[in-house]
CSV table of C-alpha atoms and ligand atoms in Angstrom, one decimal:
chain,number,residue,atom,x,y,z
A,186,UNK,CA,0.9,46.5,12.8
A,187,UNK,CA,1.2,50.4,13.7
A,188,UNK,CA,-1.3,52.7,12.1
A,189,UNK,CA,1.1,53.6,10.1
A,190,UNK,CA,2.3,51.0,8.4
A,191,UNK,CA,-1.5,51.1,6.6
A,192,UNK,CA,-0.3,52.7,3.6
A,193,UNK,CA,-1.1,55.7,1.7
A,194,UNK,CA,-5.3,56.6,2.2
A,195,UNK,CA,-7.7,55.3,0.2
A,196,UNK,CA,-10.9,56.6,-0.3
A,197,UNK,CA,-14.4,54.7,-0.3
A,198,UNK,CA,-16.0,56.9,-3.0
A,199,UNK,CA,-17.0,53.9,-5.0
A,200,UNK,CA,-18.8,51.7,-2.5
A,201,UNK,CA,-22.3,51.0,-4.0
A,202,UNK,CA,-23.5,52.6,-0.7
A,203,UNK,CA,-21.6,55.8,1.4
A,204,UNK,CA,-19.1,54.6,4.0
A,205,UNK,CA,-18.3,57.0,6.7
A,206,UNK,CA,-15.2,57.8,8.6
A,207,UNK,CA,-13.1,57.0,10.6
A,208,UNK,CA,-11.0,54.8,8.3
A,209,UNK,CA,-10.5,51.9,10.9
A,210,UNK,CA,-6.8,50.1,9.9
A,211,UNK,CA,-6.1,47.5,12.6
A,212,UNK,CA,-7.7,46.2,16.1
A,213,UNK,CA,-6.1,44.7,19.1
A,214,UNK,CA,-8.0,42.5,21.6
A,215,UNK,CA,-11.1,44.5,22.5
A,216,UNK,CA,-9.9,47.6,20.8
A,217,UNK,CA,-10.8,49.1,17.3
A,218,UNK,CA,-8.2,51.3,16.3
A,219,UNK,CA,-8.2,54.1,13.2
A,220,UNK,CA,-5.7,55.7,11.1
A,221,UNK,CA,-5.3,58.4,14.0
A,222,UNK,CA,-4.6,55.4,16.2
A,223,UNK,CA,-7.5,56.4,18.4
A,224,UNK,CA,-8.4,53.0,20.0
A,225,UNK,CA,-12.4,52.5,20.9
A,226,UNK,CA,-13.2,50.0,23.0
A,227,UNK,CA,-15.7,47.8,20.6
A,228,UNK,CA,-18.9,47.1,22.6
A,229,UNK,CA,-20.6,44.8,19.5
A,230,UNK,CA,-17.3,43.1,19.1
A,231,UNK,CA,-17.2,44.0,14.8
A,232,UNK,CA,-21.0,42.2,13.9
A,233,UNK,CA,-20.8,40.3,17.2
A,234,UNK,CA,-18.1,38.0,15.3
A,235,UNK,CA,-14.5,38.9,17.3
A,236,UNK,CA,-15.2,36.6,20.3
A,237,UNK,CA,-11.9,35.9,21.0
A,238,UNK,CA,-10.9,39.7,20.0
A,239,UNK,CA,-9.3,41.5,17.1
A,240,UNK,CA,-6.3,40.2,16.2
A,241,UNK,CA,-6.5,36.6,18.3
A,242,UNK,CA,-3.0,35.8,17.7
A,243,UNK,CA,-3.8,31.9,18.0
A,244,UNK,CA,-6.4,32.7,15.6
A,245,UNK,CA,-3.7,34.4,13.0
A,246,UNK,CA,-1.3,31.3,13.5
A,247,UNK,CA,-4.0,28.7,12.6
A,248,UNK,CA,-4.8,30.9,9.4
A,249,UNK,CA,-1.4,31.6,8.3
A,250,UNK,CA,-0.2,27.7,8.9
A,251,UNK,CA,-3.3,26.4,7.3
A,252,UNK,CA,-2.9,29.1,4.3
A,253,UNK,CA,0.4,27.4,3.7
A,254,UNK,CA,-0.5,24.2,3.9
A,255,UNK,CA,-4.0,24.6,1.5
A,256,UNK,CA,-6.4,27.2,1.5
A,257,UNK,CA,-9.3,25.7,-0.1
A,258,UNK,CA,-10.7,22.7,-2.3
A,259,UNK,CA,-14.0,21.3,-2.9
A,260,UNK,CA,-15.5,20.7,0.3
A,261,UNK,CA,-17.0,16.4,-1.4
A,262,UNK,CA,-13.4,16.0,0.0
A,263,UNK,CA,-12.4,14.8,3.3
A,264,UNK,CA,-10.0,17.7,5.0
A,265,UNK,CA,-8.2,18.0,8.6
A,266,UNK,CA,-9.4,21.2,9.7
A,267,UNK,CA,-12.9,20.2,8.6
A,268,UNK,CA,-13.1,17.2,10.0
A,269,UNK,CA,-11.4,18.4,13.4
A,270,UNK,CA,-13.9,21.3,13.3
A,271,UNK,CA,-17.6,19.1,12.6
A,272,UNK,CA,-16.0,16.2,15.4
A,273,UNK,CA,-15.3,19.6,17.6
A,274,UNK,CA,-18.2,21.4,17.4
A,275,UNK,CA,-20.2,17.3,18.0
A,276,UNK,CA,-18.4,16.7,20.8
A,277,UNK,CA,-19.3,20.4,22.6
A,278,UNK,CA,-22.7,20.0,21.6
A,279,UNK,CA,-25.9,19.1,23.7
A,280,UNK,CA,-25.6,15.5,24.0
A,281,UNK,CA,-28.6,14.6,21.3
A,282,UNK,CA,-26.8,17.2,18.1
A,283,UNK,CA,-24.9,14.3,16.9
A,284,UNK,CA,-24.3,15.7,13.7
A,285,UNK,CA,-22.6,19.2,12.3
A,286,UNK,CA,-23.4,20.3,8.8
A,287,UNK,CA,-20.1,23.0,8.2
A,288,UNK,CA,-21.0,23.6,4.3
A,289,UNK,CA,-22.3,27.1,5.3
A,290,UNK,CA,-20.2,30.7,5.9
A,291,UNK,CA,-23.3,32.9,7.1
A,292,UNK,CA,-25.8,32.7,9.4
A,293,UNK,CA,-28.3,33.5,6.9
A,294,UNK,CA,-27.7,30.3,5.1
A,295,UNK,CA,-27.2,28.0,8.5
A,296,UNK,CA,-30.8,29.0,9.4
A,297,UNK,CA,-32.3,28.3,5.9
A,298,UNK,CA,-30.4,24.8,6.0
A,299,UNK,CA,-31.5,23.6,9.4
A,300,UNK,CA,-35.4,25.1,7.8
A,301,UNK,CA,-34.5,22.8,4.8
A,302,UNK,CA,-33.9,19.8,7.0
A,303,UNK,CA,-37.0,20.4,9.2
A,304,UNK,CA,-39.3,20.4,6.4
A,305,UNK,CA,-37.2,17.7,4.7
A,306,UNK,CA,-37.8,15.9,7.9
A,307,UNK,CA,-41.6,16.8,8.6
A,308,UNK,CA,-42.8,16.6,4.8
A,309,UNK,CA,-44.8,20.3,6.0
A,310,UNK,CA,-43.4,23.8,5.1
A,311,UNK,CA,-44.6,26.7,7.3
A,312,UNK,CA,-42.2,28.6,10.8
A,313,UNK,CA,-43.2,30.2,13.1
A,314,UNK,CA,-40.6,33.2,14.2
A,315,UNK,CA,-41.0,35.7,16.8
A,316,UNK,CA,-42.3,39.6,16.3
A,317,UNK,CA,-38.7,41.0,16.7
A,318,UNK,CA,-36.4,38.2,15.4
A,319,UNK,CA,-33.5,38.7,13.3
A,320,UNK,CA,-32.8,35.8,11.3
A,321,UNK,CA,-30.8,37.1,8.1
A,322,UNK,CA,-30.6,39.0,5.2
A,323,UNK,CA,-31.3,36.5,2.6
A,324,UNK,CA,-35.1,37.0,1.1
A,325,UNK,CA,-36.3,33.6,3.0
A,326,UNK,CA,-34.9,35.0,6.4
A,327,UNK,CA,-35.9,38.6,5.7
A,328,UNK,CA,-39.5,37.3,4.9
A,329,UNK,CA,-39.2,34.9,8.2
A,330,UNK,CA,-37.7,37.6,10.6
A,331,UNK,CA,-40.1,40.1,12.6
A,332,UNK,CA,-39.4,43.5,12.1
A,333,UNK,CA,-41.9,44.3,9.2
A,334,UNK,CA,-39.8,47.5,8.7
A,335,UNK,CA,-37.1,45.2,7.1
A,336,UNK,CA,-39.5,43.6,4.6
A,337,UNK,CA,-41.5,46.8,3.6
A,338,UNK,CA,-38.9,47.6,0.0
A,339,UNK,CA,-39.4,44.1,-1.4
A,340,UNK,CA,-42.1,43.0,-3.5
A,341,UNK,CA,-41.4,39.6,-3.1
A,342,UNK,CA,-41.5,37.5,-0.2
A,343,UNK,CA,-41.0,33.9,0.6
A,344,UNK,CA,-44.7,32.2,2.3
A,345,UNK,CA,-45.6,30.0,5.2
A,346,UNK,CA,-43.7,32.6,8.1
A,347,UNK,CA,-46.3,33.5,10.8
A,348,UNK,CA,-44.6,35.7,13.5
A,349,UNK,CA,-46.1,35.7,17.2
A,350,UNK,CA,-44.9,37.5,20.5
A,351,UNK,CA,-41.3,37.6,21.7
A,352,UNK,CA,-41.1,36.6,25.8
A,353,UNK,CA,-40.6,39.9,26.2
A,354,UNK,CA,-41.3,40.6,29.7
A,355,UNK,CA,-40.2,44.1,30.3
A,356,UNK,CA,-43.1,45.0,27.7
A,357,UNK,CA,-45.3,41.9,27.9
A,358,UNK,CA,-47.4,41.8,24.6
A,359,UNK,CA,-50.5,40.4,26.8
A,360,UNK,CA,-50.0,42.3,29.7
A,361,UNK,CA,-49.2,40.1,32.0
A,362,UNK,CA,-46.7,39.3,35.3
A,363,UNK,CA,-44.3,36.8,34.8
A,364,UNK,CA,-44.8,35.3,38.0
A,365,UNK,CA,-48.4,35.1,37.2
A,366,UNK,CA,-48.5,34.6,33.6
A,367,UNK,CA,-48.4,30.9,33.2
A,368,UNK,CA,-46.3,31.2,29.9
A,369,UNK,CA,-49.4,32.4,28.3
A,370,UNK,CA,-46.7,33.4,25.5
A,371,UNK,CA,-46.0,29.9,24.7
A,372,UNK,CA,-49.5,29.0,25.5
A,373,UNK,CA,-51.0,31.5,22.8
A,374,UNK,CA,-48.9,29.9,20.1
A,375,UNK,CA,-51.8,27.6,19.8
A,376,UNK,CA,-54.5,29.6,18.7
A,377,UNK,CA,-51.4,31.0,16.3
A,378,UNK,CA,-50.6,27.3,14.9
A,379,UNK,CA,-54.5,26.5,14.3
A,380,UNK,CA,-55.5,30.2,12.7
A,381,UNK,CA,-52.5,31.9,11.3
A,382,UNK,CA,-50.4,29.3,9.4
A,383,UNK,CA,-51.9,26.9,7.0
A,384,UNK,CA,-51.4,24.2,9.5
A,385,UNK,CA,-48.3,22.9,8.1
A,386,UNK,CA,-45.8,23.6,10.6
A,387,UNK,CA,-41.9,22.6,10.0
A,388,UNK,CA,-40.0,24.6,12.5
A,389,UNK,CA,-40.3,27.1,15.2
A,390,UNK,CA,-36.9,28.8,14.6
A,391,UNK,CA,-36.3,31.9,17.5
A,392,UNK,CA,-32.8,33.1,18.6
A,393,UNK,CA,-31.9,31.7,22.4
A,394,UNK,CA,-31.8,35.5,23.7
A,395,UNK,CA,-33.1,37.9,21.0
A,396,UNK,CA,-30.2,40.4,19.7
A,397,UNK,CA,-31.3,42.6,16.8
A,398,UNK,CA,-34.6,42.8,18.6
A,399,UNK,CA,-33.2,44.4,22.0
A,400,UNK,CA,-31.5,41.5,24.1
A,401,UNK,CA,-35.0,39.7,25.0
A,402,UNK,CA,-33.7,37.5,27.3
A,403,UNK,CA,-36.4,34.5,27.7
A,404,UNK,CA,-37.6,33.6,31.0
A,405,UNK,CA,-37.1,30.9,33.4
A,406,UNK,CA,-39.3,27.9,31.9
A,407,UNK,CA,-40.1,29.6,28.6
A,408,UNK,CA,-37.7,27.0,26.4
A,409,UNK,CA,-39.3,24.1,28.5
A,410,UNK,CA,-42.9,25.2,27.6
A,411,UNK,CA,-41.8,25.6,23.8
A,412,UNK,CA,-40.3,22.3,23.6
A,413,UNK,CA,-43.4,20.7,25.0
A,414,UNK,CA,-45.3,22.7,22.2
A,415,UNK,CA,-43.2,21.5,19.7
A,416,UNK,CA,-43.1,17.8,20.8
A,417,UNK,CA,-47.2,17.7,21.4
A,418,UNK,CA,-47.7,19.0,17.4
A,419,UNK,CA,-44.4,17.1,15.9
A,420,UNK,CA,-42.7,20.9,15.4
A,421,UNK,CA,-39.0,20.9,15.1
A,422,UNK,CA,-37.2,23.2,17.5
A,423,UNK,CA,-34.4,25.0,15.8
A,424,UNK,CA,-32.3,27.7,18.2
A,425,UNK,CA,-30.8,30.5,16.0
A,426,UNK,CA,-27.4,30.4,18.4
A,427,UNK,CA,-25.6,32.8,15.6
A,428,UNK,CA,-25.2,35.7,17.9
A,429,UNK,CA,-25.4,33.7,21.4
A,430,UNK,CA,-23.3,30.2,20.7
A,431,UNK,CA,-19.7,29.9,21.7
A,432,UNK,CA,-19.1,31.1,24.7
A,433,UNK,CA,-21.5,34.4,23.9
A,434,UNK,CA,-23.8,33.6,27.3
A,435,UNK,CA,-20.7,32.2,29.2
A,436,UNK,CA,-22.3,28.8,28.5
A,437,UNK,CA,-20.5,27.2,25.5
A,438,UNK,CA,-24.1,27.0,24.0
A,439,UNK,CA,-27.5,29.6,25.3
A,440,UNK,CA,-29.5,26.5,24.9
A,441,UNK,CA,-27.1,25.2,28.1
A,442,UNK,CA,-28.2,28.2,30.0
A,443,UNK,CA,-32.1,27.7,29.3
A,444,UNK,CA,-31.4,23.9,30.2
A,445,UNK,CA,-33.7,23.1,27.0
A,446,UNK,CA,-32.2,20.2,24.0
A,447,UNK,CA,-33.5,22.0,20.4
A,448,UNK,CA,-33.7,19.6,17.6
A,449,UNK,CA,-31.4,21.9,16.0
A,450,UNK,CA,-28.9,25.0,16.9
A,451,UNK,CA,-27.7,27.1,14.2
A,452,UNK,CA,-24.5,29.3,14.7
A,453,UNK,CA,-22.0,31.8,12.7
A,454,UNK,CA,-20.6,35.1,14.0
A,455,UNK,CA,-18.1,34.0,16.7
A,456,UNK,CA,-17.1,30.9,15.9
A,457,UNK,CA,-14.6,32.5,13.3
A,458,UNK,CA,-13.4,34.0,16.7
A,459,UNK,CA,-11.2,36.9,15.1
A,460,UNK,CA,-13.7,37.8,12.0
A,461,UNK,CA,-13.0,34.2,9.8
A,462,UNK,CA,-16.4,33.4,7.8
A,463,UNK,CA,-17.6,30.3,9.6
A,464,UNK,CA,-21.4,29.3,10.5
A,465,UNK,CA,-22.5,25.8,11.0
A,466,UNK,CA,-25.8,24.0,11.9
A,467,UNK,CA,-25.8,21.2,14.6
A,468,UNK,CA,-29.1,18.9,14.6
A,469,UNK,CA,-30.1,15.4,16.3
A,470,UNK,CA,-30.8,12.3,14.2
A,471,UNK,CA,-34.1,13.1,13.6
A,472,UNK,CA,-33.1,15.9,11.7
A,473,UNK,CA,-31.3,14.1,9.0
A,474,UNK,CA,-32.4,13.7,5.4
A,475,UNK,CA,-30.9,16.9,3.2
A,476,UNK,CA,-28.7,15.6,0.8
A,477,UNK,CA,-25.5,17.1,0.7
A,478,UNK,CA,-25.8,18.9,-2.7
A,479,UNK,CA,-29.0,20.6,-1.2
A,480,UNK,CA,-27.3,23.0,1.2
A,481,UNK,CA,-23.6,23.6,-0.3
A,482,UNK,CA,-21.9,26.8,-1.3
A,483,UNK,CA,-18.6,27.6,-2.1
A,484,UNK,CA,-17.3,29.5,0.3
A,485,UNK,CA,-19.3,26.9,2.6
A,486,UNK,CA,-15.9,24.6,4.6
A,487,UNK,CA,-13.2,27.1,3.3
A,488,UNK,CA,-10.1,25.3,5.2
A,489,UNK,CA,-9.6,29.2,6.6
A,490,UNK,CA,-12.2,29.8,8.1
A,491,UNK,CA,-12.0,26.0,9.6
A,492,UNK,CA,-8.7,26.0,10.8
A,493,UNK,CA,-9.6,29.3,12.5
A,494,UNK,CA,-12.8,28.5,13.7
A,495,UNK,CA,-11.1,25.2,15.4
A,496,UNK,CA,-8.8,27.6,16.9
A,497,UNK,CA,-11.3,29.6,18.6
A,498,UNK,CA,-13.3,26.4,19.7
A,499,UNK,CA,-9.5,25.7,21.7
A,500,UNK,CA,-9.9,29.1,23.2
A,501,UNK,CA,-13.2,29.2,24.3
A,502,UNK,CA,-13.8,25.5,25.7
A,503,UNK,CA,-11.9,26.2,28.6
A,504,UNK,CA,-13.8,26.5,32.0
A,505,UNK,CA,-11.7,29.8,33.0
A,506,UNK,CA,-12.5,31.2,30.0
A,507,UNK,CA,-15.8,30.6,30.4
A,508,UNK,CA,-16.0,31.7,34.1
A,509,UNK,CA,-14.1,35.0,32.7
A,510,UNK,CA,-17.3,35.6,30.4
A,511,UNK,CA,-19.7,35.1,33.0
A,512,UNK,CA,-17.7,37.1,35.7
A,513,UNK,CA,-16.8,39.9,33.8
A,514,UNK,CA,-20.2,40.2,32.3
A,515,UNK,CA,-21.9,39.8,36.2
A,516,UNK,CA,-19.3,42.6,36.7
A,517,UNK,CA,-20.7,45.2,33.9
A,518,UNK,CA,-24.3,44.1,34.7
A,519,UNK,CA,-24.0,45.2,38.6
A,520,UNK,CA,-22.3,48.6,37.2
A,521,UNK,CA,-25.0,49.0,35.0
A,522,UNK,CA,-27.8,48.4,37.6
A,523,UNK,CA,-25.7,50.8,39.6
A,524,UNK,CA,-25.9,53.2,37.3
A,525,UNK,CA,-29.6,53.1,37.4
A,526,UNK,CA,-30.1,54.2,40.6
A,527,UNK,CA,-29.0,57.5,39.9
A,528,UNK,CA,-30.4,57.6,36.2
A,529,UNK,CA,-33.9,56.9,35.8
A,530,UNK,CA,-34.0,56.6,32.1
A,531,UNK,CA,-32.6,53.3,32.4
A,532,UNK,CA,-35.3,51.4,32.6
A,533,UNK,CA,-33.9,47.4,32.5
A,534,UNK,CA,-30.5,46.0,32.6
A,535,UNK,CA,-30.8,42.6,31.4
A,536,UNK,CA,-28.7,40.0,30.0
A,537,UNK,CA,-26.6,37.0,30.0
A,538,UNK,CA,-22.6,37.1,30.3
A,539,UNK,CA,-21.6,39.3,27.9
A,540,UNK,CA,-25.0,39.6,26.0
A,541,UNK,CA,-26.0,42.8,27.8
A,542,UNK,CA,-28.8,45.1,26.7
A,543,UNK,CA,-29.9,48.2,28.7
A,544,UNK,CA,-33.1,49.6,27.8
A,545,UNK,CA,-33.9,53.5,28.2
A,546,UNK,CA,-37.4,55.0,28.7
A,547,UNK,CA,-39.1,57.9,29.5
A,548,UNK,CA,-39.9,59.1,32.5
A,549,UNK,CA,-43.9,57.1,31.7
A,550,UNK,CA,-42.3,53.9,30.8
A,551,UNK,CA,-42.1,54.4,26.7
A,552,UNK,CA,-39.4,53.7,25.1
A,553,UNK,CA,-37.0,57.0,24.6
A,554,UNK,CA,-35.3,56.5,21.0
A,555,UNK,CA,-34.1,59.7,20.5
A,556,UNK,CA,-31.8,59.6,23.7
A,557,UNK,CA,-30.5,56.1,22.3
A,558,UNK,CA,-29.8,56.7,18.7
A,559,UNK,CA,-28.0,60.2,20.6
A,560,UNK,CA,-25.9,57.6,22.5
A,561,UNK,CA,-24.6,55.8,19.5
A,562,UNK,CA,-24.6,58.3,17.6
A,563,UNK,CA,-21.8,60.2,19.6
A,564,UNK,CA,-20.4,57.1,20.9
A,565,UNK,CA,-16.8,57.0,19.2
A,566,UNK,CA,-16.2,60.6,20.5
A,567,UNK,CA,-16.6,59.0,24.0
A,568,UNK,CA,-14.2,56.0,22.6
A,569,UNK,CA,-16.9,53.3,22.1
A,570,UNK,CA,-17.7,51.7,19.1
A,571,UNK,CA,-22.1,50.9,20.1
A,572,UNK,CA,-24.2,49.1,16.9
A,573,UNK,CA,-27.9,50.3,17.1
A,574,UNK,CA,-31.1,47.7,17.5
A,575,UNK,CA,-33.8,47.5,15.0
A,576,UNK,CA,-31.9,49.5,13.1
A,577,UNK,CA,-32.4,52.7,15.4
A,578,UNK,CA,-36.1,52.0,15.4
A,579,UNK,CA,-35.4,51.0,19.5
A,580,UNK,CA,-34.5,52.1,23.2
A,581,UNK,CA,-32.2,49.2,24.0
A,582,UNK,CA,-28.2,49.6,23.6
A,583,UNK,CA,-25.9,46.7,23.2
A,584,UNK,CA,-22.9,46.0,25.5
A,585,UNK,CA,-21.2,42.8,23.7
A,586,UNK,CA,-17.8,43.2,23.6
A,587,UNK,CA,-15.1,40.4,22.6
A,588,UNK,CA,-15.1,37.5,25.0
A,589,UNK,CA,-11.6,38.2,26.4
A,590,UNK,CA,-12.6,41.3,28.2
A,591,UNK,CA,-10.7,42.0,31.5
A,592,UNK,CA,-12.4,43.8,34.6
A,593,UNK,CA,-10.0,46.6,34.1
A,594,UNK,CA,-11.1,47.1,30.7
A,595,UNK,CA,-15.2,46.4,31.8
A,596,UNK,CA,-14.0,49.3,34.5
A,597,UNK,CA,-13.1,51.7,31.4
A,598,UNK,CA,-15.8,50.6,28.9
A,599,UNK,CA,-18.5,51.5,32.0
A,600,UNK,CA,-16.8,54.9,33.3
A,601,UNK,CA,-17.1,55.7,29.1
A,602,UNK,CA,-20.7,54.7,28.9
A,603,UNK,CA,-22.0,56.8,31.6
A,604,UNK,CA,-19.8,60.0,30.5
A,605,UNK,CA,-21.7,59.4,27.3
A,606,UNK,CA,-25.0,59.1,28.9
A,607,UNK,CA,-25.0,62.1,30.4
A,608,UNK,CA,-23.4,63.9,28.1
A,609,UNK,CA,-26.0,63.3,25.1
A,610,UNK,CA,-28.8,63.5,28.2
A,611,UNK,CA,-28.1,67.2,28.7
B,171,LIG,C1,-29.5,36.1,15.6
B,171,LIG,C2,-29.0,36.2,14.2
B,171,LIG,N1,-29.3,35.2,13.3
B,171,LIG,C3,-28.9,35.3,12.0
B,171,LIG,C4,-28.1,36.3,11.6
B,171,LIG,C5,-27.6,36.4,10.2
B,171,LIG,O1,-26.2,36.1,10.1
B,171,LIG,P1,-25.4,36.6,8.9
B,171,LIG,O2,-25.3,38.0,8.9
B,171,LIG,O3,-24.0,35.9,9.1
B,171,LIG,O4,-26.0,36.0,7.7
B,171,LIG,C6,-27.8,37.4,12.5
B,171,LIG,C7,-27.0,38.5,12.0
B,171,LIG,O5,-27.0,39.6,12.5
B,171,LIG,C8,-28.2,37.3,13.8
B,171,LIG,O6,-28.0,38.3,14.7
């Protein structure tokens, strides 16, 4: 579609809350493009959704055939592109998720199923989440997730969350080395479990590399040592995979990368590859239990969003593709580091594939805001589209474009980001 073909303007004067310019109209691959047809290279891929880009043609087809074929019925019925897409999603998973539960379009409501089949499983109620986790909007994943910030206008919250330390090693909460540390992290959850909840542990639901709460990537060993936690108190492991499954980490699944089997893995965002609302939870046998009519929405298994999302899967599960992810993100990661040497306020680079964070600081170590929120701030000027962490409250910028990314294109997104940081540096 050329921009314009978008019709006459509309205006946005009666959205509930102000929506600023540009007007965006149309995207292509890695590209957001407004009703100037300015194109801005989108480094948080929409909400971390367009995996396989704006636009995926394959992705369009499967829609369009599926929209003529049926778009939607009650999801107690059998359907192709919902079967195709739970068998799918089974067969890609760690070998022990034997089952896929599709009824669900948000991650939001994939993390509060796999917490209803925990504590359906464990007869307890409380989970355990992580200082700066982002689990949802909903008022259960709101109340669950760190970032008190988030909670503070609501006078109602849901019980039985007890947050503890992220495996944050840039800014260790206990001051420690990580080659020294023993996973005191993981080992601290203890004293947590016995003083903080009511000793009624479900779950311990935590995101396989924290996004919203600046790209905490966990180390080496930290998933083993939390499994063995889990298993010694007869805690369910769920991994919130919504921002890193499918192909995010260049491992089909993050939980593949960390070399650790959760009893659950709840995903959303890019499995709809091109923006289609998909989420789905994947669990092991022990995990079974819910009844159907516990965890079922309507817009849960639309035959879109299925046939799209099956589409994607047929992108994505290819080794190449996968390699791509990994090489291209290696590629901005060494710029990046690169970069560093001759700018001091970035403090860390870190990452996995194309689920880069780079963290600025001041010249003593603390985190320097201003400078970030600056960055995003002016970003589109410098033709990148950036998405701010903790909702500007943090140091750490995102680089997570679509999957598809090309080196050339990793060449022009990098050249942009350094014009930009030393443009808003000055
Ligand atoms: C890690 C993680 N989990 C869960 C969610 C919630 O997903 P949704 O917005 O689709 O409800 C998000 C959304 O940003 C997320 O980043």
């Amino acid at each position: 579609m050329s921009t314009t073909d978008a019709g006459p303007k509309s205006d946005s004067s009666a959205f509930y809350n102000p929506i600023h310019d540009p007007r965006m109209v149309t995207g292509e691959g890695v590209y957001l493009i407004d009703g100037e047809g300015r194109r801005y290279i989108d480094c948080s891929s929409g909400t971390y959704n367009m995996s396989v880009g704006y636009q995926n043609p394959a992705v369009i087809r499967a829609i369009k055939e599926q929209a003529e074929i049926l778009i939607d019925c009650a999801s107690r019925f059998e359907t192709d592109p919902a079967n195709r897409l739970a068998q799918r999603l089974v067969d890609l998973a760690p070998p022990s998720l034997t089952r896929a539960h599709i009824n669900v379009s948000s991650g939001s409501t994939a993390n509060e199923g796999a917490l209803r089949m925990a504590q359906q499983a464990t007869g307890r109620r409380d989970v355990v989440t992580t200082f700066r986790a982002h689990l949802g909007q909903t008022l259960w994943t709101i109340s669950l997730s760190g970032n008190a910030f988030r909670r503070a206008p609501f006078a109602l919250e849901a019980a039985g969350g007890t947050q503890v330390p992220d495996p944050y090693c840039f800014r260790c909460f206990y001051a420690q080395d990580p080659s020294t540390c023993k996973m005191m992290c993981v080992d601290r959850i203890n004293d947590f479990l016995e003083y903080a909840t009511s000793g009624n542990v479900a779950a311990i639901l935590i995101e396989a590399i924290s996004g919203y709460g600046g790209n905490i990537v966990p180390p080496p060993g930290y998933f083993q040592a939390l499994r063995a936690l889990c298993d010694e108190h007869g805690i369910k492991l769920i991994m919130d995979e919504i921002q890193t499954g499918i192909g995010r980490t260049g491992y089909m699944f993050a939980s593949e990368y960390h070399g650790v089997e959760p009893d659950a893995i709840t995903l959303g965002k890019g499995l709809g590859g091109s923006g289609a609302p998909q989420a789905a939870i994947l669990t092991n046998d022990g995990m079974t239990g819910l009844s159907g009519l516990d965890h079922s929405f309507t817009f849960g298994t639309n035959l879109l969003a299925a046939a799209a999302a099956v589409a994607t899967l047929d992108i994505i599960d290819d080794p190449a593709f996968l390699a791509n992810v990994r090489d291209v993100g290696q590629y901005i990661k060494d710029r990046l580091a690169e970069m560093q040497t001759r700018h001091p306020v970035i403090g860390d680079v870190r990452g996995v594939g194309l689920m880069l964070g780079v963290e600025l600081v001041h010249t003593d170590g603390s985190p320097e805001v201003g400078l970030t929120n600056r960055m995003i701030d002016a970003a589109m000027d410098h033709g990148l589209v950036m998405r701010p962490t903790r909702s500007g409250r943090s140091s750490v910028l995102k680089i997570k474009p679509p999957l598809i990314m090309t080196r050339a294109e990793a060449d022009l997104l990098c050249d942009r980001f350094e014009q930009l940081l030393v443009a808003e540096s000055r």
